[in-house]
Short mmCIF file of C-alpha atoms in Angstrom, two decimals:
data_model
loop_
_atom_site.label_atom_id
_atom_site.label_comp_id
_atom_site.label_asym_id
_atom_site.label_seq_id
_atom_site.Cartn_x
_atom_site.Cartn_y
_atom_site.Cartn_z
CA UNK O 1019 -19.21 -19.61 2.87
CA UNK O 1020 -16.33 -21.17 4.74
CA UNK O 1021 -13.79 -23.28 2.89
CA UNK O 1022 -10.94 -24.69 4.90
CA UNK O 1023 -7.53 -25.20 3.30
CA UNK O 1024 -6.87 -28.59 1.80
CA UNK O 1025 -4.37 -29.91 4.34
CA UNK O 1026 -4.06 -33.56 5.44
CA UNK O 1027 -6.04 -32.68 8.60
CA UNK O 1028 -9.01 -31.78 6.41
CA UNK O 1029 -9.39 -35.39 5.33
CA UNK O 1030 -9.47 -36.88 8.85
CA UNK O 1031 -12.46 -39.21 8.15
CA UNK O 1032 -11.84 -39.74 4.44
CA UNK O 1033 -10.47 -43.10 3.33
CA UNK O 1034 -6.74 -43.17 2.92
CA UNK O 1035 -6.87 -43.73 -0.82
CA UNK O 1036 -8.98 -40.63 -1.37
CA UNK O 1037 -6.63 -38.63 0.84
CA UNK O 1038 -3.68 -39.69 -1.27
CA UNK O 1039 -5.52 -38.71 -4.45
CA UNK O 1040 -6.47 -35.33 -3.07
CA UNK O 1041 -2.95 -34.65 -1.88
CA UNK O 1042 -1.66 -35.51 -5.32
CA UNK O 1043 -4.09 -33.04 -6.82
CA UNK O 1044 -2.81 -30.43 -4.39
CA UNK O 1045 0.69 -30.98 -5.68
CA UNK O 1046 -0.57 -30.46 -9.19
CA UNK O 1047 -2.24 -27.24 -8.21
CA UNK O 1048 0.98 -25.99 -6.72
CA UNK O 1049 2.82 -26.71 -9.96
CA UNK O 1050 0.07 -24.97 -11.89
CA UNK O 1051 0.46 -21.88 -9.72
CA UNK O 1052 4.17 -21.98 -10.29
CA UNK O 1053 3.76 -21.80 -14.06
CA UNK O 1054 2.73 -18.21 -13.44
CA UNK O 1055 5.78 -17.64 -11.26
CA UNK O 1056 9.41 -17.40 -12.43
CA UNK O 1057 10.57 -18.62 -9.02
CA UNK O 1058 11.47 -22.01 -10.42
CA UNK O 1059 14.38 -20.44 -12.30
CA UNK O 1060 15.89 -19.26 -9.04
CA UNK O 1061 15.16 -22.30 -6.87
CA UNK O 1062 15.15 -25.32 -9.17
CA UNK O 1063 18.44 -26.90 -8.12
CA UNK O 1064 18.85 -30.37 -9.68
CA UNK O 1065 19.21 -33.36 -7.32
CA UNK O 1066 22.71 -34.85 -6.91
CA UNK O 1067 23.84 -37.33 -9.55
CA UNK O 1068 22.39 -40.82 -9.06
CA UNK O 1069 19.77 -39.57 -6.63
CA UNK O 1070 16.10 -39.17 -7.49
CA UNK O 1071 14.33 -35.93 -6.78
CA UNK O 1072 12.31 -36.08 -3.59
CA UNK O 1073 14.51 -38.72 -1.94
CA UNK O 1074 17.37 -36.61 -0.64
CA UNK O 1075 17.78 -35.83 3.03
CA UNK O 1076 17.95 -32.13 2.18
CA UNK O 1077 14.55 -32.19 0.48
CA UNK O 1078 13.11 -34.13 3.41
CA UNK O 1079 14.54 -31.54 5.75
CA UNK O 1080 13.08 -28.76 3.63
CA UNK O 1081 9.62 -30.36 3.83
CA UNK O 1082 9.91 -30.63 7.59
CA UNK O 1083 10.94 -26.99 7.80
CA UNK O 1084 7.97 -26.01 5.61
CA UNK O 1085 5.51 -27.70 7.96
CA UNK O 1086 7.22 -26.22 11.01
CA UNK O 1087 6.80 -22.72 9.58
CA UNK O 1088 3.24 -23.29 8.38
CA UNK O 1089 0.55 -20.85 9.46
CA UNK O 1090 -2.50 -22.31 11.23
CA UNK O 1091 -5.59 -23.49 9.41
CA UNK O 1092 -7.92 -20.71 8.25
CA UNK O 1093 -10.45 -19.47 10.77
CA UNK O 1094 -13.97 -18.38 9.78
CA UNK O 1095 -16.21 -16.51 12.21
CA UNK O 1096 -19.55 -14.65 12.15
CA UNK O 1097 -19.99 -11.01 13.19
CA UNK O 1098 -22.29 -8.02 12.97
CA UNK O 1099 -21.84 -4.30 13.59
CA UNK O 1100 -24.35 -1.50 14.09
CA UNK O 1101 -23.27 1.80 12.56
CA UNK O 1102 -25.18 4.91 11.50
CA UNK O 1103 -28.56 3.25 11.84
CA UNK O 1104 -27.67 0.17 9.82
CA UNK O 1105 -26.68 -3.38 10.78
CA UNK O 1106 -24.09 -5.27 8.77
CA UNK O 1107 -23.88 -9.03 9.29
CA UNK O 1108 -20.78 -10.58 7.78
CA UNK O 1109 -18.42 -13.52 7.70
CA UNK O 1110 -14.76 -12.97 8.49
CA UNK O 1111 -11.95 -15.28 7.42
CA UNK O 1112 -8.38 -15.00 8.64
CA UNK O 1113 -6.02 -17.35 6.89
CA UNK O 1114 -3.25 -17.78 4.35
CA UNK O 1115 -2.47 -18.88 0.82
CA UNK O 1116 0.61 -20.98 0.15
CA UNK O 1117 2.66 -20.13 -2.95
CA UNK O 1118 4.83 -22.68 -4.74
CA UNK O 1119 7.61 -22.66 -7.31
CA UNK O 1120 7.71 -24.53 -10.62
CA UNK O 1121 8.56 -27.81 -8.88
CA UNK O 1122 5.66 -27.57 -6.47
CA UNK O 1123 7.98 -26.65 -3.61
CA UNK O 1124 6.48 -24.24 -1.04
CA UNK O 1125 7.90 -20.74 -1.09
CA UNK O 1126 5.77 -18.51 1.16
CA UNK O 1127 2.50 -18.27 3.06
CA UNK O 1128 0.57 -15.07 2.29
CA UNK O 1129 -1.75 -14.05 5.12
CA UNK O 1130 -5.06 -12.31 4.48
CA UNK O 1131 -8.14 -11.12 6.35
CA UNK O 1132 -11.41 -11.19 4.41
CA UNK O 1133 -14.88 -9.86 5.15
CA UNK O 1134 -17.92 -11.02 3.17
CA UNK O 1135 -21.40 -9.53 3.67
CA UNK O 1136 -23.95 -12.19 4.54
CA UNK O 1137 -26.92 -12.75 2.26
CA UNK O 1138 -25.35 -11.24 -0.87
CA UNK O 1139 -24.79 -13.06 -4.16
CA UNK O 1140 -21.01 -13.60 -4.27
CA UNK O 1141 -21.02 -13.87 -8.06
CA UNK O 1142 -22.43 -10.38 -8.64
CA UNK O 1143 -21.12 -8.61 -5.55
CA UNK O 1144 -17.80 -6.75 -5.90
CA UNK O 1145 -14.71 -8.02 -4.11
CA UNK O 1146 -11.85 -5.61 -3.38
CA UNK O 1147 -8.24 -6.45 -2.55
CA UNK O 1148 -6.26 -4.03 -0.36
CA UNK O 1149 -2.50 -3.50 -0.15
CA UNK O 1150 -0.44 -0.97 1.75
CA UNK O 1151 3.00 0.09 0.64
CA UNK O 1152 6.47 0.31 2.11
CA UNK O 1153 7.70 -1.97 0.72
CA UNK O 1154 7.31 -3.72 4.05
CA UNK O 1155 3.93 -2.39 5.26
CA UNK O 1156 1.06 -4.65 6.22
CA UNK O 1157 -2.52 -3.86 5.19
CA UNK O 1158 -3.51 -2.88 8.75
CA UNK O 1159 -3.36 0.85 7.92
CA UNK O 1160 -6.14 0.54 5.36
CA UNK O 1161 -8.06 -2.07 7.31
CA UNK O 1162 -8.19 -0.21 10.63
CA UNK O 1163 -7.88 3.35 9.39
CA UNK O 1164 -10.11 3.37 6.34
CA UNK O 1165 -12.28 0.56 4.99
CA UNK O 1166 -12.57 -2.37 7.39
CA UNK O 1167 -15.59 -3.09 9.61
CA UNK O 1168 -13.65 -1.94 12.68
CA UNK O 1169 -11.62 1.22 12.99
CA UNK O 1170 -8.90 2.59 15.25
CA UNK O 1171 -8.64 6.39 15.66
CA UNK O 1172 -5.19 7.49 14.45
CA UNK O 1173 -5.45 11.25 14.61
CA UNK O 1174 -4.82 13.93 17.24
CA UNK O 1175 -4.58 12.62 20.80
CA UNK O 1176 -5.21 9.08 19.53
CA UNK O 1177 -2.07 9.21 17.39
CA UNK O 1178 0.40 8.41 20.16
CA UNK O 1179 2.17 5.18 21.05
CA UNK O 1180 0.35 4.76 24.38
CA UNK O 1181 -3.13 5.27 22.90
CA UNK O 1182 -5.69 2.52 23.47
CA UNK O 1183 -5.67 -0.07 20.67
CA UNK O 1184 -9.35 -0.89 21.16
CA UNK O 1185 -11.22 -1.12 17.86
CA UNK O 1186 -14.68 0.35 17.34
CA UNK O 1187 -17.28 -0.27 14.58
CA UNK O 1188 -16.37 1.76 11.49
CA UNK O 1189 -19.26 3.87 10.23
CA UNK O 1190 -17.32 4.43 6.99
CA UNK O 1191 -16.61 0.78 6.25
CA UNK O 1192 -16.76 -0.15 2.58
CA UNK O 1193 -18.46 -3.44 3.42
CA UNK O 1194 -21.83 -1.95 2.41
CA UNK O 1195 -20.88 -2.02 -1.26
CA UNK O 1196 -18.00 -4.52 -1.61
CA UNK O 1197 -16.49 -7.53 0.10
CA UNK O 1198 -13.03 -6.81 1.48
CA UNK O 1199 -9.77 -8.78 1.33
CA UNK O 1200 -6.72 -7.31 3.08
CA UNK O 1201 -3.50 -8.95 1.90
CA UNK O 1202 -0.07 -8.81 3.55
CA UNK O 1203 2.94 -9.40 1.28
CA UNK O 1204 5.56 -11.78 2.61
CA UNK O 1205 7.35 -10.69 5.80
CA UNK O 1206 4.57 -8.20 6.60
CA UNK O 1207 1.71 -8.91 9.00
CA UNK O 1208 1.80 -12.65 9.64
CA UNK O 1209 2.93 -13.56 6.11
CA UNK O 1210 6.17 -15.44 6.06
CA UNK O 1211 8.68 -17.32 3.98
CA UNK O 1212 8.47 -21.09 4.00
CA UNK O 1213 11.58 -21.61 1.91
CA UNK O 1214 14.90 -20.63 3.43
CA UNK O 1215 16.59 -20.22 0.05
CA UNK O 1216 18.18 -16.81 -0.45
CA UNK O 1217 17.13 -16.71 -4.11
CA UNK O 1218 13.50 -17.06 -3.08
CA UNK O 1219 13.88 -14.13 -0.71
CA UNK O 1220 15.49 -12.01 -3.42
CA UNK O 1221 12.67 -12.80 -5.83
CA UNK O 1222 9.87 -11.81 -3.46
CA UNK O 1223 11.79 -8.70 -2.41
CA UNK O 1224 11.84 -7.24 -5.92
CA UNK O 1225 9.46 -5.08 -7.92
CA UNK O 1226 8.47 -7.75 -10.42
CA UNK O 1227 8.65 -10.68 -7.98
CA UNK O 1228 6.32 -8.93 -5.56
CA UNK O 1229 3.80 -8.16 -8.32
CA UNK O 1230 3.89 -11.74 -9.55
CA UNK O 1231 3.41 -13.20 -6.07
CA UNK O 1232 0.50 -10.88 -5.22
CA UNK O 1233 -1.20 -11.64 -8.54
CA UNK O 1234 -0.96 -15.38 -7.87
CA UNK O 1235 -2.32 -14.86 -4.35
CA UNK O 1236 -5.32 -12.94 -5.70
CA UNK O 1237 -6.08 -15.60 -8.30
CA UNK O 1238 -5.76 -18.32 -5.68
CA UNK O 1239 -8.19 -16.50 -3.41
CA UNK O 1240 -10.72 -16.02 -6.23
CA UNK O 1241 -10.55 -19.71 -7.10
CA UNK O 1242 -10.69 -20.87 -3.49
CA UNK O 1243 -13.81 -18.86 -2.67
CA UNK O 1244 -15.55 -19.13 -6.06
CA UNK O 1245 -15.28 -15.39 -6.78
CA UNK O 1246 -13.99 -15.42 -10.37
CA UNK O 1247 -17.33 -14.05 -11.61
CA UNK O 1248 -17.36 -11.17 -9.10
CA UNK O 1249 -16.49 -7.61 -10.19
CA UNK O 1250 -12.92 -7.15 -8.96
CA UNK O 1251 -11.16 -4.03 -7.65
CA UNK O 1252 -7.67 -3.27 -6.36
CA UNK O 1253 -6.86 -0.67 -3.68
CA UNK O 1254 -3.24 0.24 -2.93
CA UNK O 1255 -1.48 2.84 -0.83
CA UNK O 1256 1.91 4.57 -1.19
CA UNK O 1257 4.41 2.14 -2.80
CA UNK O 1258 1.36 0.40 -4.23
CA UNK O 1259 1.32 3.26 -6.73
CA UNK O 1260 4.13 1.20 -8.28
CA UNK O 1261 2.59 -2.16 -7.39
CA UNK O 1262 -1.03 -1.36 -8.37
CA UNK O 1263 -0.87 -0.71 -12.13
CA UNK O 1264 1.69 -3.48 -12.56
CA UNK O 1265 -0.53 -5.84 -10.56
CA UNK O 1266 -3.58 -5.14 -12.70
CA UNK O 1267 -1.53 -5.76 -15.83
CA UNK O 1268 -0.06 -8.98 -14.38
CA UNK O 1269 -3.52 -10.25 -13.44
CA UNK O 1270 -4.81 -9.59 -16.94
CA UNK O 1271 -1.87 -11.05 -18.87
CA UNK O 1272 -0.54 -13.86 -16.69
CA UNK O 1273 -3.40 -14.91 -14.39
CA UNK O 1274 -6.42 -14.45 -16.65
CA UNK O 1275 -8.18 -12.15 -14.17
CA UNK O 1276 -9.75 -8.84 -15.22
CA UNK O 1277 -10.07 -5.87 -12.89
CA UNK O 1278 -12.87 -3.28 -13.02
CA UNK O 1279 -11.19 -0.48 -11.13
CA UNK O 1280 -7.95 0.62 -9.47
CA UNK O 1281 -7.99 2.91 -6.43
CA UNK O 1282 -4.67 4.39 -5.32
CA UNK O 1283 -4.16 6.23 -2.04
CA UNK O 1284 -1.18 8.59 -1.69
CA UNK O 1285 0.65 6.77 -4.49
CA UNK O 1286 4.10 7.16 -5.95
CA UNK O 1287 4.06 6.54 -9.71
CA UNK O 1288 7.67 7.24 -10.59
CA UNK O 1289 10.74 7.24 -8.35
CA UNK O 1290 12.87 9.24 -10.76
CA UNK O 1291 11.56 12.59 -9.55
CA UNK O 1292 11.80 12.03 -5.79
CA UNK O 1293 15.42 12.85 -5.16
CA UNK O 1294 18.89 12.99 -6.61
CA UNK O 1295 19.51 15.86 -8.99
CA UNK O 1296 15.99 16.08 -10.38
CA UNK O 1297 14.68 19.63 -10.21
CA UNK O 1298 11.13 18.33 -10.53
CA UNK O 1299 11.28 17.17 -6.91
CA UNK O 1300 11.07 20.81 -5.80
CA UNK O 1301 8.08 21.45 -8.06
CA UNK O 1302 6.25 18.39 -6.74
CA UNK O 1303 6.69 19.22 -3.06
CA UNK O 1304 6.17 23.00 -3.07
CA UNK O 1305 2.32 23.01 -2.95
CA UNK O 1306 2.28 20.57 -0.02
CA UNK O 1307 4.86 22.61 1.89
CA UNK O 1308 2.80 25.74 1.30
CA UNK O 1309 -0.33 23.90 2.41
CA UNK O 1310 1.38 22.95 5.69
CA UNK O 1311 2.35 26.59 6.27
CA UNK O 1312 -1.20 27.83 5.60
CA UNK O 1313 -2.82 25.10 7.70
CA UNK O 1314 -0.77 26.31 10.66
CA UNK O 1315 -2.72 29.60 10.42
CA UNK O 1316 -6.15 28.43 9.23
CA UNK O 1317 -7.85 25.42 7.63
CA UNK O 1318 -7.17 24.96 3.92
CA UNK O 1319 -8.56 22.94 1.04
CA UNK O 1320 -7.21 22.03 -2.38
CA UNK O 1321 -8.97 25.07 -3.86
CA UNK O 1322 -6.92 27.34 -1.60
CA UNK O 1323 -3.72 26.05 -3.21
CA UNK O 1324 -4.55 27.10 -6.78
CA UNK O 1325 -2.15 30.04 -6.73
CA UNK O 1326 0.75 27.86 -5.54
CA UNK O 1327 0.05 25.18 -8.13
CA UNK O 1328 0.00 27.84 -10.86
CA UNK O 1329 3.29 29.30 -9.64
CA UNK O 1330 4.91 25.85 -9.34
CA UNK O 1331 4.14 24.93 -12.93
CA UNK O 1332 5.11 28.30 -14.38
CA UNK O 1333 7.45 30.93 -12.93
CA UNK O 1334 8.92 28.61 -10.31
CA UNK O 1335 10.03 25.90 -12.71
CA UNK O 1336 11.18 28.51 -15.22
CA UNK O 1337 13.50 30.08 -12.62
CA UNK O 1338 14.74 26.66 -11.54
CA UNK O 1339 15.72 25.81 -15.11
CA UNK O 1340 17.70 29.04 -15.40
CA UNK O 1341 19.99 27.70 -12.72
CA UNK O 1342 21.98 29.29 -9.94
CA UNK O 1343 24.14 31.14 -12.45
CA UNK O 1344 21.18 33.47 -12.90
CA UNK O 1345 21.41 35.35 -9.58
CA UNK O 1346 18.30 37.37 -10.17
CA UNK O 1347 16.15 34.31 -10.89
CA UNK O 1348 17.63 32.44 -7.91
CA UNK O 1349 16.95 35.28 -5.48
CA UNK O 1350 13.47 35.72 -6.87
CA UNK O 1351 12.46 32.10 -6.41
CA UNK O 1352 14.20 31.79 -3.00
CA UNK O 1353 12.22 34.73 -1.66
CA UNK O 1354 8.95 33.44 -3.07
CA UNK O 1355 9.59 30.00 -1.55
CA UNK O 1356 10.23 31.68 1.81
CA UNK O 1357 6.95 33.58 1.59
CA UNK O 1358 4.97 30.47 0.64
CA UNK O 1359 6.50 28.02 3.13
CA UNK O 1360 7.26 30.23 6.12
CA UNK O 1361 10.91 29.16 6.08
CA UNK O 1362 13.36 31.91 7.03
CA UNK O 1363 14.50 33.87 3.98
CA UNK O 1364 18.15 33.47 4.94
CA UNK O 1365 17.70 29.70 4.76
CA UNK O 1366 15.89 29.65 1.41
CA UNK O 1367 18.51 31.98 -0.09
CA UNK O 1368 21.30 29.78 1.23
CA UNK O 1369 19.60 26.81 -0.44
CA UNK O 1370 18.97 28.77 -3.65
CA UNK O 1371 15.26 28.19 -3.24
CA UNK O 1372 15.77 24.44 -3.62
CA UNK O 1373 14.11 23.27 -0.42
CA UNK O 1374 13.91 19.51 -0.07
CA UNK O 1375 11.50 17.77 2.26
CA UNK O 1376 13.96 16.95 5.05
CA UNK O 1377 15.14 20.57 5.19
CA UNK O 1378 11.57 21.87 5.29
CA UNK O 1379 10.67 19.47 8.11
CA UNK O 1380 13.65 20.62 10.19
CA UNK O 1381 13.39 24.35 9.52
CA UNK O 1382 9.62 24.90 9.64
CA UNK O 1383 9.45 25.25 13.45
CA UNK O 1384 13.11 25.10 14.40
CA UNK O 1385 12.65 28.07 16.73
CA UNK O 1386 10.51 25.92 19.04
CA UNK O 1387 12.67 22.82 18.60
CA UNK O 1388 10.01 20.95 16.67
CA UNK O 1389 9.94 19.02 13.40
CA UNK O 1390 7.06 18.27 11.08
CA UNK O 1391 5.81 14.86 10.10
CA UNK O 1392 6.82 13.35 6.79
CA UNK O 1393 3.56 11.48 6.37
CA UNK O 1394 1.64 14.52 7.60
CA UNK O 1395 3.44 17.85 7.64
CA UNK O 1396 0.70 19.42 9.74
CA UNK O 1397 1.73 17.19 12.67
CA UNK O 1398 4.54 18.60 14.81
CA UNK O 1399 6.73 16.81 17.33
CA UNK O 1400 9.76 17.71 19.39
CA UNK O 1401 13.11 17.20 17.69
CA UNK O 1402 14.88 14.57 19.84
CA UNK O 1403 18.23 16.25 19.06
CA UNK O 1404 17.47 19.94 18.53
CA UNK O 1405 21.11 20.97 18.95
CA UNK O 1406 22.45 18.49 16.42
CA UNK O 1407 23.80 19.73 13.11
CA UNK O 1408 22.32 16.62 11.49
CA UNK O 1409 18.67 15.81 10.90
CA UNK O 1410 18.31 12.63 12.94
CA UNK O 1411 14.65 12.64 13.83
CA UNK O 1412 11.89 10.06 13.26
CA UNK O 1413 8.43 10.86 11.91
CA UNK O 1414 6.03 12.27 14.54
CA UNK O 1415 3.13 11.54 12.18
CA UNK O 1416 4.07 7.90 11.56
CA UNK O 1417 6.16 6.32 14.30
CA UNK O 1418 3.58 6.79 17.11
CA UNK O 1419 1.03 4.74 15.13
CA UNK O 1420 3.10 1.55 15.13
CA UNK O 1421 2.26 0.39 18.67
CA UNK O 1422 -1.53 0.91 18.69
CA UNK O 1423 -2.03 -0.45 15.17
CA UNK O 1424 0.11 -3.51 15.88
CA UNK O 1425 -1.70 -4.28 19.13
CA UNK O 1426 -5.07 -3.76 17.46
CA UNK O 1427 -4.19 -6.12 14.61
CA UNK O 1428 -2.89 -8.86 16.91
CA UNK O 1429 -5.84 -8.60 19.31
CA UNK O 1430 -8.42 -8.70 16.53
CA UNK O 1431 -6.75 -11.62 14.78
CA UNK O 1432 -6.23 -13.77 17.86
CA UNK O 1433 -9.24 -12.93 20.03
CA UNK O 1434 -12.03 -11.87 17.65
CA UNK O 1435 -11.17 -13.79 14.49
CA UNK O 1436 -9.81 -16.79 16.41
CA UNK O 1437 -6.69 -17.18 14.24
CA UNK O 1438 -3.53 -17.61 16.28
CA UNK O 1439 -0.28 -17.71 14.34
CA UNK O 1440 2.92 -17.98 16.29
CA UNK O 1441 5.71 -15.46 15.83
CA UNK O 1442 5.57 -11.66 15.59
CA UNK O 1443 3.20 -9.48 13.60
CA UNK O 1444 5.06 -7.02 11.35
CA UNK O 1445 3.09 -3.81 10.84
CA UNK O 1446 5.98 -2.03 9.15
CA UNK O 1447 9.01 -4.21 8.50
CA UNK O 1448 12.01 -1.99 7.76
CA UNK O 1449 14.20 -4.96 6.84
CA UNK O 1450 11.99 -5.61 3.81
CA UNK O 1451 12.56 -2.14 2.40
CA UNK O 1452 16.28 -2.34 3.15
CA UNK O 1453 16.47 -5.64 1.24
CA UNK O 1454 14.23 -4.55 -1.63
CA UNK O 1455 15.56 -4.64 -5.17
CA UNK O 1456 14.12 -1.47 -6.69
CA UNK O 1457 16.18 -1.94 -9.81
CA UNK O 1458 19.25 0.08 -10.59
CA UNK O 1459 20.69 1.92 -13.53
CA UNK O 1460 18.89 4.10 -16.02
CA UNK O 1461 15.35 2.93 -15.29
CA UNK O 1462 14.21 3.35 -11.68
CA UNK O 1463 10.79 1.85 -10.88
CA UNK O 1464 7.77 3.52 -12.44
CA UNK O 1465 4.26 2.34 -13.19
CA UNK O 1466 3.10 4.98 -15.67
CA UNK O 1467 3.84 2.57 -18.53
CA UNK O 1468 1.54 -0.09 -17.07
CA UNK O 1469 -1.06 2.54 -16.16
CA UNK O 1470 -1.22 3.62 -19.79
CA UNK O 1471 -1.56 0.01 -20.92
CA UNK O 1472 -4.39 -0.99 -18.59
CA UNK O 1473 -6.35 2.18 -19.39
CA UNK O 1474 -5.76 1.87 -23.13
CA UNK O 1475 -6.64 -1.81 -23.45
CA UNK O 1476 -9.74 -1.82 -21.22
CA UNK O 1477 -11.96 1.22 -21.92
CA UNK O 1478 -14.21 0.34 -18.96
CA UNK O 1479 -11.47 0.25 -16.32
CA UNK O 1480 -11.56 3.26 -13.97
CA UNK O 1481 -8.87 4.88 -11.84
CA UNK O 1482 -9.37 6.87 -8.64
CA UNK O 1483 -6.37 8.57 -7.01
CA UNK O 1484 -6.66 10.11 -3.54
CA UNK O 1485 -4.12 12.31 -1.76
CA UNK O 1486 -3.72 14.38 1.39
CA UNK O 1487 -2.75 18.06 1.13
CA UNK O 1488 -0.06 17.81 3.81
CA UNK O 1489 1.64 14.61 2.65
CA UNK O 1490 5.37 15.26 2.26
CA UNK O 1491 6.21 11.61 1.51
CA UNK O 1492 4.26 11.38 -1.75
CA UNK O 1493 3.02 14.93 -2.50
CA UNK O 1494 -0.25 15.18 -4.36
CA UNK O 1495 1.12 17.53 -7.03
CA UNK O 1496 3.34 14.73 -8.31
CA UNK O 1497 0.28 12.64 -9.17
CA UNK O 1498 -1.37 15.69 -10.70
CA UNK O 1499 1.61 16.18 -13.05
CA UNK O 1500 1.82 12.53 -14.09
CA UNK O 1501 -1.92 12.04 -14.58
CA UNK O 1502 -2.00 15.16 -16.75
CA UNK O 1503 0.44 13.46 -19.11
CA UNK O 1504 -1.95 10.61 -19.92
CA UNK O 1505 -3.45 10.56 -23.44
CA UNK O 1506 -7.04 11.44 -24.24
CA UNK O 1507 -8.33 7.92 -23.62
CA UNK O 1508 -7.78 8.60 -19.90
CA UNK O 1509 -10.83 10.86 -19.90
CA UNK O 1510 -12.15 12.60 -16.76
CA UNK O 1511 -15.02 10.13 -16.48
CA UNK O 1512 -12.44 7.34 -16.11
CA UNK O 1513 -9.53 8.96 -14.26
CA UNK O 1514 -10.10 11.14 -11.21
CA UNK O 1515 -7.77 12.83 -8.71
CA UNK O 1516 -9.18 13.93 -5.35
CA UNK O 1517 -7.21 15.80 -2.68
CA UNK O 1518 -8.33 16.21 0.92
CA UNK O 1519 -7.10 17.86 4.11
CA UNK O 1520 -4.79 15.37 5.78
CA UNK O 1521 -1.54 13.58 5.22
CA UNK O 1522 -0.40 10.29 3.72
CA UNK O 1523 -3.18 8.56 5.66
CA UNK O 1524 -5.69 11.34 4.96
CA UNK O 1525 -8.47 8.91 5.85
CA UNK O 1526 -7.56 9.43 9.52
CA UNK O 1527 -9.63 12.63 9.32
CA UNK O 1528 -13.37 12.05 9.55
CA UNK O 1529 -14.39 14.38 6.74
CA UNK O 1530 -11.72 13.12 4.35
CA UNK O 1531 -12.53 9.48 5.10
CA UNK O 1532 -16.23 10.04 4.51
CA UNK O 1533 -15.67 11.88 1.24
CA UNK O 1534 -13.25 9.26 -0.10
CA UNK O 1535 -15.61 6.43 0.79
CA UNK O 1536 -18.30 8.11 -1.32
CA UNK O 1537 -15.88 8.35 -4.26
CA UNK O 1538 -14.98 4.66 -3.95
CA UNK O 1539 -18.63 3.62 -3.81
CA UNK O 1540 -19.42 5.69 -6.90
CA UNK O 1541 -16.56 4.05 -8.81
CA UNK O 1542 -17.81 0.54 -7.99
CA UNK O 1543 -21.41 1.14 -9.07
#
């Protein structure tokens, strides 16, 4: 069913009085949305003395700016694909949801792309919302690499900047068992700020502000398309390991929306153990480094890493805790790390066995002047500056994907879905991450607290976590450690970790994508 946004153009043939009434109701809806948003505290400047709100030149200018920056009216189109002996007919909608503050002033337009299977009962059919990570990543990775009706190959020879961005029907689309809504947080994809206030920007570019805004956007979508009765699921990748559990909790508490299941792909749950002086960072990354080294010789699976996982959680961490003052323990672990990772023993001894990800990436194939990917350590690329004493190389497993995915997203949106925003499409907006307020001080961002809450308070909610063996950005063993700390109510029938050959975007591999799709379908039944 197609529902166009309630803009003045919608009421072209409606009597003027009714148009005024409807516009007034729109203003009320915006204020209602804002009651769920703390933005009003940051943007609610009082009008100058003696001047009524809404009459100032500055407010008039702000309204004009808002309309100038407005995204086009939603576009709804009909499609069908033939894959694996089945035909899927569906309705696609490309559009946006406008978010307001407590005064009903527009703050941002959140772009989305939705796919709804034709002929299904929308009240009983699941609807799933997808987010990528970053912060600053659009949802194109999951849409075109994993679950959408069209897919772009992003592996092997197809994972280069000059690869064709032509999309093909996706045999592993999730559209068979759930409707799909891919959401782009502000300043990713085509989503954009409407307000030019710096406080608004700061709010959206923060852990809690982002969660609040995405929760409001989801509720707005459910209301707009009459999907409040549908079973609801959230899928998030990477940074959405932080966003996802918090988002489910925010939806439950502040938006009155319950979620049946949370699916996290290559998530980070806690930033405290990913750098600095934490010794756990070496424990987390060791199995993935060893998996990269073994994959270079022969194909490996999670089962092949059992010995490394056992060592990481036992003798390895015990020797780390003893510290460098214990020469025997330090030499012992340095030599074992060398044997497991393939890094030269002289290097691991120099580093006291404490091999961080950037050092592994540089040293793994330094002899041939190559570096490994961060997203996928099994992907090698030439070091642009092999003679430099500094590690100044990009990611050969991530950077080459930017051009084909961006072109694919723009072409699909404009030509196939007939939605034509002006301005650039941001697949991966680095300025968002650079501006992000992760929180400082003694409590870096973590979502384990919210994960415990949503699992404890809803005994039917399920969690599926998927990882790639060769992911050096968010290693799978980190999730294994944190999920093992959950209390007994997080039973195996509710919480599941699956690990596949592949990297951060493990779904780029056919076998891994097919297996993960089956897990997602089983969770939603």
